[in-house]
Amino acid sequence: MPALLKPGFTRAEWIFSFKAFAAAMLAVFLASWAGQPRPFWALMTAYVVAHPMAGAVRSKGLFRFLGTLVGSTAAVLMVPRFVNAPELLSLALALWVAGCLTLSLRDRTPRAYAFMLAGYTAALIGFPAVDTPLGIFDTAIARVEEIGLGILSASLVHSLVLPNSLASSVLGLLDRTLGDTRAWLGDIAKRQDGGADRRRVASDITQLRLLSIHIPFDTSHLRWTADAVHAMQDHVAALTPLLAGVEDRLEALQAHGGIPDDVRALLDRIGPWLALPAARAEAELPALRAQVAALTDETRRTQLADDPWARLLRVALAERLEGLLDGWLHCVQLRSDIDLGLSGAPMPTRALVAPSGHTLHRDMGMALWSGAAALIAILVCCAFWVLTGWPMGSAAAMMAAIFCCFFAAMDDPVPAINGFLHWTVLSMPVGALYVLVLLPLVQDMWTLMAVCAPVFLLIGCYIGRPATVGSALPFLFGVIGTLVMHDTAQADLTSFLNSMLGQLGGVFVAARVTRLMRSVGADWSARRIQRTTWRELDDLARLPRSAARGQAYLLRMLDRISLLAPRVAQAGGSVPGVPTDDALRDLRIGANLVALQSVRDQLPAVPLRPLLDALSAWLQRRIAGDLGAAPQDLLERLDDTLARLVQAYPPLAPLPDPVRPAASALLGLRRNLFPEAPPALLFAINDTPHDQHEENRA
């Protein structure tokens, strides 16, 4: 509210408002010139797709046009077939909206807008056409044309008049992600808590992935760098389990006699190297690799012959540091490539491994349940409409469809629906002023601009401000919604009040049905996200995964971490059943499982299947609700597998591939599942026969 009372608009907000207003006026002019029946739909569309970034305007415009086209087609196919059976027509349209909403929530990218729009566009066209089914085709064509004109106008104005590129936002987010990653490693080297940096890295990667959808539509050279941006965010994501692994190995070394001097010296050298540009970083990488290799060279193996646990910790640390150095170099090289692309220079071609599978968390159950809530809300409005014969029942059904779709991605959509309703009600006096007093005085386009400019330009500034867009948009849409009545020659007080009652009734039903069926708490959602993670870990333990599928899992886990953090905070900082002490534990477990599965067939002498089965059984118990600690028999299997793996190699012999990544992954699982277990369980495993080792443990 203070932001509304003390505007203090910036230059950028005024520019955005003037561009949005110019696009809206151009849209209504083109629609009127083309003889469209409802030119104010084009005006509303220009504001719907408006965005401070030109690339986002064109992206939203494309998705909106596709959604409108599909939804209009659905309405044309359904209404004539079921117009004589209103119950079947209501059910068909409600099922269509519910299905499209489910697909939209499953996608979770800006592309989801097309699915959602396809759903409620069919409702917007289909329900009012019940009284005039013979004109449904003309209505649908006009709707597509009006939406297309609004999108065209917005795209032209925002792309040609002082276009605002995505480049600054994308590059700023890229640099912030690299900076947070570098700060995390700095915290590790200084033995400081890096929890805040971990959460920021996960959030940065998810934000970048969602923003990068718009890059191909940008007006600058940034659009040619889309592949490099996507590759860079994947590489940054791949650094997170490596950083977490380095942090864990250092904690284990600290507990096992302190961090050695050579490890400290290496960390001190890596810190400045991370700040180097790509060319210098590549030149100095061989020397750093040699220093990493020295952690486990012949001299160190001789010194550690009687301490196999310390040897394993060094091997695991070196393995993680090697991947970290290579991954960071790829990141800075890609960042340099992006700068080349922005300057218009040709970008080098690099071999990249694209993730296989979806990279964002999906909750199909909640998507289906949200669709079911929309289905029930629409059917309730339709039942009242059919039973009472209320002329504006179609408006109630339309608004129920729209509001069940708009806020379905939230845990509890009802406060947002009520807020939208609040600002829509406040817009009613302004809408009444326009439709009953001002619009009848409009004679041409210039007087329309003069009448609309004071209110629209002011509200446009609030729309351009993130803090107030949630209040300004419903207010403006409420005003424009009443202007549509002028298109239909219903600009009288009775029609205005009846239309408003229909719209408010639909919003009320949407809110009440959503409250009863769909609203959940942040703690409930957090536990559901956590159980999804455990199910996927169980899947990783049972089935092999390729590197590409492992990368997709990593990105999904980072997305879940960014989803969990605000929900846990909203729930008061702790949620029963959701461990908050280390949000990256499951991420590290998954990365270790992928590493084990990738080398399982190359280690025939070491049976990994019993261990993976035991881990799967424990995860299934957690999914079922047993949140107890990992069982002792799982620790015994881990130690036994480690003993079998390392026992075949003398203390003075280097561990070859694929033994090194397997040993590192097994050690990582042990550290994550049993962080307090004493390392003495692995003492002298190279000197004791396996049968004797089992007997000693018993």
Short mmCIF file of C-alpha atoms in Angstrom, two decimals, residues 46-242:
data_model
loop_
_atom_site.label_atom_id
_atom_site.label_comp_id
_atom_site.label_asym_id
_atom_site.label_seq_id
_atom_site.Cartn_x
_atom_site.Cartn_y
_atom_site.Cartn_z
CA ALA A 46 -1.76 -5.64 -25.73
CA TYR A 47 -1.67 -5.15 -21.96
CA VAL A 48 -1.73 -8.87 -21.19
CA VAL A 49 1.48 -9.54 -23.14
CA ALA A 50 3.17 -6.28 -22.11
CA HIS A 51 6.50 -6.76 -20.35
CA PRO A 52 9.52 -4.51 -19.69
CA MET A 53 11.68 -6.91 -21.77
CA ALA A 54 11.02 -6.96 -25.52
CA GLY A 55 11.99 -10.62 -25.82
CA ALA A 56 9.45 -11.61 -23.17
CA VAL A 57 6.72 -9.66 -25.03
CA ARG A 58 7.36 -11.58 -28.24
CA SER A 59 7.64 -14.87 -26.38
CA LYS A 60 4.39 -14.33 -24.47
CA GLY A 61 2.74 -13.15 -27.66
CA LEU A 62 3.64 -16.32 -29.53
CA PHE A 63 2.46 -18.59 -26.73
CA ARG A 64 -0.74 -16.59 -26.32
CA PHE A 65 -1.54 -16.72 -30.03
CA LEU A 66 -0.96 -20.48 -30.17
CA GLY A 67 -3.11 -21.01 -27.10
CA THR A 68 -5.87 -18.81 -28.50
CA LEU A 69 -5.81 -20.65 -31.82
CA VAL A 70 -6.03 -24.08 -30.19
CA GLY A 71 -8.71 -22.99 -27.70
CA SER A 72 -10.82 -21.36 -30.42
CA THR A 73 -10.59 -24.50 -32.51
CA ALA A 74 -11.74 -26.59 -29.56
CA ALA A 75 -14.73 -24.31 -29.00
CA VAL A 76 -15.71 -24.53 -32.69
CA LEU A 77 -15.59 -28.31 -32.52
CA MET A 78 -17.51 -28.69 -29.25
CA VAL A 79 -20.28 -26.08 -29.21
CA PRO A 80 -22.19 -27.11 -32.38
CA ARG A 81 -22.11 -30.78 -31.37
CA PHE A 82 -23.42 -30.31 -27.84
CA VAL A 83 -25.46 -27.11 -28.03
CA ASN A 84 -28.75 -29.03 -27.67
CA ALA A 85 -27.44 -30.80 -24.58
CA PRO A 86 -26.24 -28.03 -22.21
CA GLU A 87 -25.18 -30.54 -19.60
CA LEU A 88 -22.86 -32.31 -22.06
CA LEU A 89 -21.55 -29.01 -23.41
CA SER A 90 -20.74 -27.81 -19.89
CA LEU A 91 -18.99 -31.08 -19.13
CA ALA A 92 -17.02 -31.03 -22.39
CA LEU A 93 -15.79 -27.44 -21.91
CA ALA A 94 -15.01 -28.06 -18.25
CA LEU A 95 -13.01 -31.19 -19.10
CA TRP A 96 -11.12 -29.28 -21.77
CA VAL A 97 -10.19 -26.50 -19.33
CA ALA A 98 -9.17 -29.05 -16.70
CA GLY A 99 -7.02 -31.01 -19.15
CA CYS A 100 -5.26 -27.93 -20.49
CA LEU A 101 -4.63 -26.67 -16.95
CA THR A 102 -3.09 -30.02 -16.01
CA LEU A 103 -0.72 -29.86 -18.98
CA SER A 104 0.17 -26.28 -18.11
CA LEU A 105 1.09 -27.11 -14.51
CA ARG A 106 3.09 -30.12 -15.69
CA ASP A 107 5.25 -27.96 -17.96
CA ARG A 108 6.31 -25.22 -15.47
CA THR A 109 8.05 -23.08 -18.13
CA PRO A 110 6.76 -19.97 -19.93
CA ARG A 111 5.48 -22.38 -22.59
CA ALA A 112 2.84 -23.45 -20.06
CA TYR A 113 1.05 -20.18 -20.86
CA ALA A 114 -0.04 -21.64 -24.22
CA PHE A 115 -1.65 -24.68 -22.55
CA MET A 116 -3.45 -22.58 -19.96
CA LEU A 117 -4.72 -20.12 -22.55
CA ALA A 118 -5.95 -22.92 -24.79
CA GLY A 119 -8.08 -24.03 -21.86
CA TYR A 120 -9.86 -20.90 -20.82
CA THR A 121 -10.08 -19.46 -24.37
CA ALA A 122 -12.46 -22.30 -25.21
CA ALA A 123 -14.55 -21.26 -22.18
CA LEU A 124 -14.46 -17.57 -23.16
CA ILE A 125 -15.74 -18.38 -26.64
CA GLY A 126 -17.86 -21.42 -25.97
CA PHE A 127 -20.07 -20.36 -23.05
CA PRO A 128 -21.33 -17.03 -24.53
CA ALA A 129 -21.96 -18.80 -27.85
CA VAL A 130 -24.59 -21.11 -26.35
CA ASP A 131 -27.37 -18.67 -27.31
CA THR A 132 -26.01 -18.16 -30.86
CA PRO A 133 -24.31 -21.45 -31.82
CA LEU A 134 -24.54 -20.75 -35.54
CA GLY A 135 -22.12 -17.85 -35.14
CA ILE A 136 -19.48 -19.79 -33.21
CA PHE A 137 -17.10 -20.01 -36.18
CA ASP A 138 -17.27 -16.27 -36.86
CA THR A 139 -16.82 -15.57 -33.14
CA ALA A 140 -13.77 -17.82 -32.94
CA ILE A 141 -12.20 -16.29 -36.07
CA ALA A 142 -12.81 -12.80 -34.72
CA ARG A 143 -11.31 -13.76 -31.37
CA VAL A 144 -8.15 -15.11 -33.01
CA GLU A 145 -7.85 -12.03 -35.23
CA GLU A 146 -8.36 -9.61 -32.33
CA ILE A 147 -5.81 -11.43 -30.19
CA GLY A 148 -3.42 -11.52 -33.14
CA LEU A 149 -3.76 -7.77 -33.69
CA GLY A 150 -3.12 -7.09 -30.01
CA ILE A 151 -0.02 -9.31 -30.06
CA LEU A 152 1.22 -7.74 -33.30
CA SER A 153 0.80 -4.24 -31.92
CA ALA A 154 2.57 -5.03 -28.65
CA SER A 155 5.40 -6.84 -30.43
CA LEU A 156 5.97 -3.97 -32.85
CA VAL A 157 5.91 -1.20 -30.27
CA HIS A 158 8.01 -2.95 -27.61
CA SER A 159 10.52 -4.20 -30.22
CA LEU A 160 10.95 -0.96 -32.18
CA VAL A 161 10.48 1.81 -29.61
CA LEU A 162 13.37 1.88 -27.13
CA PRO A 163 13.53 -1.94 -26.95
CA ASN A 164 14.71 -3.29 -23.62
CA SER A 165 16.91 -6.35 -24.15
CA LEU A 166 17.08 -9.39 -21.90
CA ALA A 167 20.86 -9.20 -22.11
CA SER A 168 21.39 -7.20 -18.91
CA SER A 169 19.09 -9.48 -16.89
CA VAL A 170 20.51 -12.72 -18.29
CA LEU A 171 24.14 -11.65 -18.03
CA GLY A 172 23.58 -10.26 -14.56
CA LEU A 173 22.04 -13.54 -13.46
CA LEU A 174 24.87 -15.53 -15.08
CA ASP A 175 27.51 -13.44 -13.34
CA ARG A 176 25.65 -13.60 -10.03
CA THR A 177 25.45 -17.39 -10.32
CA LEU A 178 29.20 -17.64 -10.96
CA GLY A 179 29.85 -15.21 -8.12
CA ASP A 180 27.71 -17.20 -5.68
CA THR A 181 29.47 -20.41 -6.76
CA ARG A 182 32.87 -18.79 -6.27
CA ALA A 183 31.77 -17.46 -2.87
CA TRP A 184 30.67 -20.96 -1.86
CA LEU A 185 34.11 -22.36 -2.61
CA GLY A 186 35.63 -19.41 -0.76
CA ASP A 187 33.55 -20.30 2.27
CA ILE A 188 34.75 -23.89 1.98
CA ALA A 189 38.40 -22.82 1.83
CA LYS A 190 37.95 -20.55 4.86
CA ARG A 191 36.01 -23.25 6.77
CA GLN A 192 32.95 -21.01 6.96
CA ASP A 193 29.28 -21.93 6.66
CA GLY A 194 28.27 -21.69 3.01
CA GLY A 195 24.57 -22.43 3.47
CA ALA A 196 23.40 -19.07 2.14
CA ASP A 197 25.56 -19.41 -0.96
CA ARG A 198 24.21 -22.93 -1.59
CA ARG A 199 20.61 -21.72 -1.53
CA ARG A 200 21.41 -18.75 -3.78
CA VAL A 201 23.13 -20.97 -6.36
CA ALA A 202 20.10 -23.30 -6.55
CA SER A 203 17.71 -20.35 -6.86
CA ASP A 204 19.91 -18.62 -9.47
CA ILE A 205 20.01 -21.72 -11.68
CA THR A 206 16.23 -22.15 -11.62
CA GLN A 207 15.62 -18.45 -12.36
CA LEU A 208 18.11 -18.58 -15.22
CA ARG A 209 16.46 -21.66 -16.69
CA LEU A 210 13.03 -19.99 -16.67
CA LEU A 211 14.35 -16.68 -18.05
CA SER A 212 16.39 -18.31 -20.80
CA ILE A 213 13.18 -19.55 -22.48
CA HIS A 214 12.74 -15.99 -23.80
CA ILE A 215 16.30 -15.62 -25.17
CA PRO A 216 15.54 -16.79 -28.76
CA PHE A 217 12.93 -14.00 -28.97
CA ASP A 218 15.26 -11.19 -27.84
CA THR A 219 15.92 -8.14 -30.00
CA SER A 220 19.71 -8.09 -29.47
CA HIS A 221 22.54 -10.46 -30.39
CA LEU A 222 21.70 -12.33 -27.19
CA ARG A 223 19.35 -14.55 -29.17
CA TRP A 224 22.34 -16.14 -30.92
CA THR A 225 23.80 -17.20 -27.57
CA ALA A 226 20.85 -19.31 -26.39
CA ASP A 227 22.74 -22.62 -26.72
CA ALA A 228 25.74 -21.27 -24.81
CA VAL A 229 23.52 -19.91 -22.02
CA HIS A 230 21.72 -23.24 -21.66
CA ALA A 231 25.04 -25.11 -21.66
CA MET A 232 26.50 -22.76 -19.08
CA GLN A 233 23.61 -23.15 -16.67
CA ASP A 234 23.96 -26.93 -16.99
CA HIS A 235 27.68 -26.72 -16.21
CA VAL A 236 27.09 -24.45 -13.22
CA ALA A 237 24.50 -26.92 -11.98
CA ALA A 238 27.03 -29.73 -12.34
CA LEU A 239 29.39 -27.83 -10.03
CA THR A 240 27.02 -27.97 -7.07
CA PRO A 241 27.46 -31.66 -6.12
CA LEU A 242 31.21 -31.29 -6.72
#
